[in-house]
Short mmCIF file of C-alpha atoms in Angstrom, two decimals:
data_model
loop_
_atom_site.label_atom_id
_atom_site.label_comp_id
_atom_site.label_asym_id
_atom_site.label_seq_id
_atom_site.Cartn_x
_atom_site.Cartn_y
_atom_site.Cartn_z
CA MET A 196 56.42 -26.51 -8.55
CA THR A 197 58.73 -27.54 -5.74
CA MET A 198 57.55 -24.61 -3.66
CA LEU A 199 53.89 -25.54 -4.28
CA LEU A 200 54.53 -29.11 -3.14
CA ARG A 201 56.30 -27.79 -0.08
CA LEU A 202 53.33 -25.55 0.79
CA LEU A 203 50.91 -28.41 0.35
CA SER A 204 52.99 -30.73 2.47
CA GLU A 205 53.40 -28.28 5.34
CA ASN A 206 51.04 -29.08 8.22
CA LEU A 207 49.54 -31.78 6.05
CA SER A 208 48.13 -33.68 8.98
CA LEU A 209 46.44 -30.55 10.34
CA LYS A 210 44.92 -29.78 6.95
CA LEU A 211 43.60 -33.32 6.60
CA ILE A 212 42.07 -33.17 10.07
CA SER A 213 40.36 -29.83 9.22
CA LEU A 214 39.01 -31.26 5.98
CA ALA A 215 37.70 -34.34 7.73
CA PHE A 216 36.08 -32.20 10.41
CA ALA A 217 34.36 -30.05 7.76
CA VAL A 218 33.05 -33.14 5.97
CA VAL A 219 31.78 -34.68 9.20
CA LEU A 220 30.10 -31.38 10.17
CA TRP A 221 28.41 -31.14 6.76
CA PHE A 222 27.05 -34.68 6.99
CA PHE A 223 25.93 -34.01 10.56
CA VAL A 224 24.02 -30.92 9.52
CA MET A 225 22.48 -32.50 6.45
CA GLY A 226 21.70 -35.72 8.26
CA GLU A 227 20.05 -34.02 11.23
CA ARG A 228 16.34 -34.65 11.63
CA ARG A 229 14.46 -32.11 9.54
CA HIS A 230 12.33 -29.46 11.19
CA GLU A 231 9.81 -26.98 9.83
CA VAL A 232 9.29 -23.31 10.61
CA ALA A 233 6.81 -20.82 9.18
CA HIS A 234 7.52 -17.19 8.30
CA ILE A 235 5.35 -14.33 7.07
CA VAL A 236 7.10 -13.19 3.91
CA PRO A 237 6.29 -9.92 2.07
CA ILE A 238 5.26 -9.91 -1.59
CA ILE A 239 6.74 -7.27 -3.88
CA TYR A 240 4.82 -6.44 -7.06
CA ARG A 241 7.07 -4.90 -9.70
CA GLY A 242 7.19 -4.15 -13.39
CA VAL A 243 3.69 -2.68 -13.83
CA ALA A 244 3.56 -1.13 -17.30
CA GLU A 245 3.12 2.61 -17.68
CA ARG A 246 -0.55 3.70 -17.71
CA LEU A 247 -1.63 0.47 -16.00
CA ILE A 248 -2.59 0.08 -12.34
CA ILE A 249 -3.29 -2.84 -9.99
CA ALA A 250 -7.05 -2.64 -9.47
CA ASN A 251 -7.81 -5.37 -6.92
CA GLN A 252 -6.89 -6.16 -3.35
CA VAL A 253 -3.74 -8.28 -3.60
CA PRO A 254 -2.07 -9.88 -0.57
CA GLY A 255 0.91 -8.02 0.80
CA SER A 256 2.43 -11.14 2.32
CA VAL A 257 2.18 -14.94 2.39
CA GLU A 258 2.94 -17.59 4.97
CA VAL A 259 5.89 -19.74 3.93
CA ALA A 260 6.77 -23.00 5.69
CA VAL A 261 10.42 -23.99 5.30
CA SER A 262 11.83 -27.43 6.14
CA GLY A 263 15.42 -28.38 6.86
CA PRO A 264 18.03 -29.03 9.56
CA ARG A 265 17.57 -27.02 12.73
CA ALA A 266 21.06 -25.54 12.41
CA LEU A 267 20.21 -24.00 9.04
CA LEU A 268 16.71 -22.93 10.04
CA SER A 269 18.05 -21.05 13.07
CA HIS A 270 19.90 -18.66 10.76
CA LEU A 271 16.89 -18.03 8.50
CA ALA A 272 14.94 -14.85 9.22
CA ALA A 273 11.76 -13.55 7.61
CA GLY A 274 13.54 -10.28 6.91
CA ASP A 275 15.97 -12.13 4.65
CA MET A 276 13.19 -13.39 2.38
CA ALA A 277 10.83 -11.74 -0.08
CA ILE A 278 8.63 -13.00 -2.89
CA SER A 279 8.70 -11.02 -6.11
CA VAL A 280 5.79 -11.01 -8.55
CA ASP A 281 7.00 -9.72 -11.90
CA LEU A 282 4.21 -7.95 -13.79
CA ALA A 283 6.40 -6.90 -16.70
CA GLY A 284 4.61 -7.65 -19.96
CA ALA A 285 1.24 -8.26 -18.31
CA ALA A 286 -1.70 -6.69 -20.15
CA ALA A 287 -4.96 -5.30 -18.78
CA GLY A 288 -7.08 -8.05 -17.25
CA VAL A 289 -6.68 -10.72 -14.56
CA THR A 290 -3.49 -12.78 -14.43
CA THR A 291 -2.87 -15.64 -11.99
CA TYR A 292 0.64 -16.04 -10.62
CA LYS A 293 1.51 -19.48 -9.24
CA ARG A 294 4.69 -21.14 -7.90
CA LEU A 295 5.49 -18.09 -5.82
CA GLU A 296 8.25 -19.96 -4.00
CA GLU A 297 10.41 -19.96 -7.14
CA SER A 298 11.40 -16.37 -6.47
CA LEU A 299 12.72 -17.26 -3.00
CA SER A 300 16.46 -17.69 -2.60
CA LEU A 301 17.07 -20.24 0.17
CA PRO A 302 20.36 -21.73 1.40
CA ALA A 303 21.16 -25.25 0.17
CA GLY A 304 19.50 -27.85 2.36
CA LEU A 305 16.29 -25.87 2.93
CA THR A 306 13.08 -26.43 0.99
CA VAL A 307 9.66 -24.78 0.91
CA THR A 308 7.03 -27.27 2.04
CA ARG A 309 3.98 -25.02 2.08
CA ILE A 310 2.96 -21.54 0.97
CA SER A 311 -0.36 -19.87 1.69
CA PRO A 312 -1.91 -18.50 -0.40
CA ALA A 313 -0.35 -20.63 -3.11
CA TYR A 314 -1.15 -18.13 -5.86
CA VAL A 315 -2.28 -14.53 -6.37
CA ASP A 316 -4.69 -13.02 -8.87
CA VAL A 317 -3.69 -9.59 -10.12
CA ARG A 318 -6.13 -7.43 -12.07
CA LEU A 319 -4.56 -4.69 -14.15
CA GLU A 320 -6.61 -1.83 -15.54
CA HIS A 321 -5.85 1.17 -17.69
CA LEU A 322 -5.00 4.32 -15.77
CA ARG A 323 -7.47 7.11 -16.60
CA ASP A 324 -8.15 10.70 -15.53
CA LYS A 325 -11.55 12.25 -14.86
CA GLN A 326 -12.67 15.71 -13.82
CA VAL A 327 -15.43 15.85 -11.21
CA PRO A 328 -17.11 18.74 -9.35
CA VAL A 329 -16.31 19.65 -5.75
CA ARG A 330 -19.13 19.66 -3.19
CA VAL A 331 -18.66 21.53 0.08
CA VAL A 332 -19.95 19.71 3.15
CA VAL A 333 -21.39 22.14 5.70
CA SER A 334 -22.11 21.53 9.36
CA GLY A 335 -23.64 23.74 12.04
CA GLU A 336 -25.75 26.89 11.73
CA PRO A 337 -24.79 30.57 11.79
CA ALA A 338 -25.62 32.63 14.86
CA ALA A 339 -29.23 33.61 15.44
CA GLY A 340 -30.25 36.39 13.05
CA PHE A 341 -27.76 35.34 10.37
CA ARG A 342 -27.85 32.91 7.48
CA LEU A 343 -25.58 31.44 4.81
CA ARG A 344 -26.29 33.19 1.55
CA ARG A 345 -23.73 31.62 -0.75
CA LEU A 346 -20.72 29.30 -0.91
CA ARG A 347 -18.04 29.74 -3.53
CA VAL A 348 -15.35 27.06 -3.98
CA THR A 349 -12.07 27.35 -5.91
CA PRO A 350 -11.38 25.28 -7.93
CA THR A 351 -14.88 24.10 -8.76
CA GLN A 352 -13.56 20.85 -10.29
CA VAL A 353 -10.63 18.53 -9.55
CA THR A 354 -8.98 15.66 -11.43
CA ILE A 355 -9.20 12.08 -10.18
CA SER A 356 -6.72 9.52 -11.53
CA GLY A 357 -6.91 5.74 -11.24
CA ALA A 358 -8.54 2.51 -12.35
CA GLU A 359 -11.19 3.11 -14.98
CA SER A 360 -13.74 0.77 -13.35
CA GLU A 361 -13.63 2.77 -10.11
CA LEU A 362 -13.69 6.12 -11.92
CA LYS A 363 -17.11 5.26 -13.31
CA ALA A 364 -18.52 5.36 -9.78
CA VAL A 365 -16.94 8.71 -8.87
CA SER A 366 -19.30 11.60 -9.64
CA GLU A 367 -17.96 14.20 -7.19
CA VAL A 368 -15.39 14.89 -4.52
CA VAL A 369 -16.51 16.25 -1.16
CA THR A 370 -14.69 18.43 1.32
CA GLU A 371 -14.19 17.85 4.98
CA GLY A 372 -16.86 19.55 7.06
CA LEU A 373 -17.01 23.35 7.01
CA ASP A 374 -18.30 24.38 10.43
CA LEU A 375 -20.67 27.38 10.42
CA SER A 376 -21.67 27.10 14.08
CA GLY A 377 -22.27 30.56 15.54
CA VAL A 378 -20.60 32.56 12.75
CA ARG A 379 -21.76 36.15 12.19
CA SER A 380 -19.69 37.32 9.24
CA SER A 381 -18.39 36.14 5.88
CA PHE A 382 -15.06 34.30 5.78
CA THR A 383 -12.67 32.44 3.51
CA GLN A 384 -11.14 29.12 4.56
CA THR A 385 -8.88 26.45 3.06
CA VAL A 386 -10.56 23.06 3.36
CA GLN A 387 -9.16 19.58 2.82
CA LEU A 388 -10.72 17.36 0.17
CA SER A 389 -11.89 13.93 1.27
CA HIS A 390 -11.30 11.01 -1.11
CA SER A 391 -10.64 7.53 0.22
CA ARG A 392 -11.31 5.09 -2.60
CA PRO A 393 -8.64 2.35 -2.93
CA PHE A 394 -7.79 2.54 -6.64
CA THR A 395 -8.16 6.25 -7.46
CA ILE A 396 -6.37 9.31 -6.11
CA LEU A 397 -6.60 13.07 -6.26
CA LYS A 398 -4.18 13.92 -9.02
CA GLU A 399 -3.35 17.55 -8.21
CA HIS A 400 -5.40 19.41 -5.63
CA ARG A 401 -5.63 18.23 -2.04
CA THR A 402 -7.35 21.35 -0.74
CA VAL A 403 -9.80 23.95 -2.01
CA GLU A 404 -10.58 27.52 -0.98
CA VAL A 405 -14.12 28.09 0.23
CA GLN A 406 -15.72 31.53 0.55
CA ALA A 407 -18.78 31.57 2.78
CA GLN A 408 -21.03 34.64 2.52
CA ILE A 409 -22.91 35.19 5.78
CA VAL A 410 -25.65 37.84 5.84
CA ALA A 411 -28.19 39.17 8.32
CA ASP A 412 -31.52 37.38 8.20
CA PRO A 413 -34.31 39.99 8.57
CA SER A 414 -37.01 37.35 8.84
CA ALA A 415 -35.29 35.77 11.80
CA ARG A 416 -34.90 39.12 13.55
CA SER A 417 -38.55 40.15 13.00
CA GLY A 418 -39.69 36.81 14.27
CA SER A 419 -37.58 37.32 17.36
CA SER A 420 -39.06 40.83 17.93
CA GLU A 421 -42.64 39.55 17.65
CA SER A 422 -41.89 36.85 20.19
CA GLN A 423 -40.51 39.42 22.62
CA GLU A 424 -43.57 41.71 22.15
CA GLY A 425 -45.84 38.79 22.90
CA LEU A 426 -44.13 38.38 26.23
#
């Protein structure tokens, strides 16, 4: 006990001055005229239940206006803030999430004065799978005297996974263009599939194998010969 009193009494005047300075600094900071700054803060959506998917365009960020002493605001960066929308327990349908600022952790002395948008609507839908046929998109024409006889694609169907409302509108998946310009013989080529809908994805295959059978076109050749004879 004696030692504790001795430690407390050592440099007592210096300790009291430091304490007084800290108190004065705190009151200066808190009593400073309040300012306001705005930051673009990202929104994180978490806790989506298994076999559910967000099926609407939700904002990826909001504008948050924060008010407080300039000294505190100067140390606040947008990268230090994030708004979390917890979807745990949400069922299929539209849910409105308000009071987004409650998930922000701000230093004492700072307050949120405005947030835009002030709420977000999240539509959850059941995640479904659907098999659809593949259609090969062809561009260009074979060389003169040749024609495309047949296209064979492997696999003939692929699986699309995503929001059930969007799946209803998907009846096929197309390939990127297969260029036949000037070809004279059959060939096999790997072609990328093209699917760019926002709430469905290609579940497995991203490419298909296309076999193009190119054959001589007798009618085109005879027509060419008759034209030359006429000259």
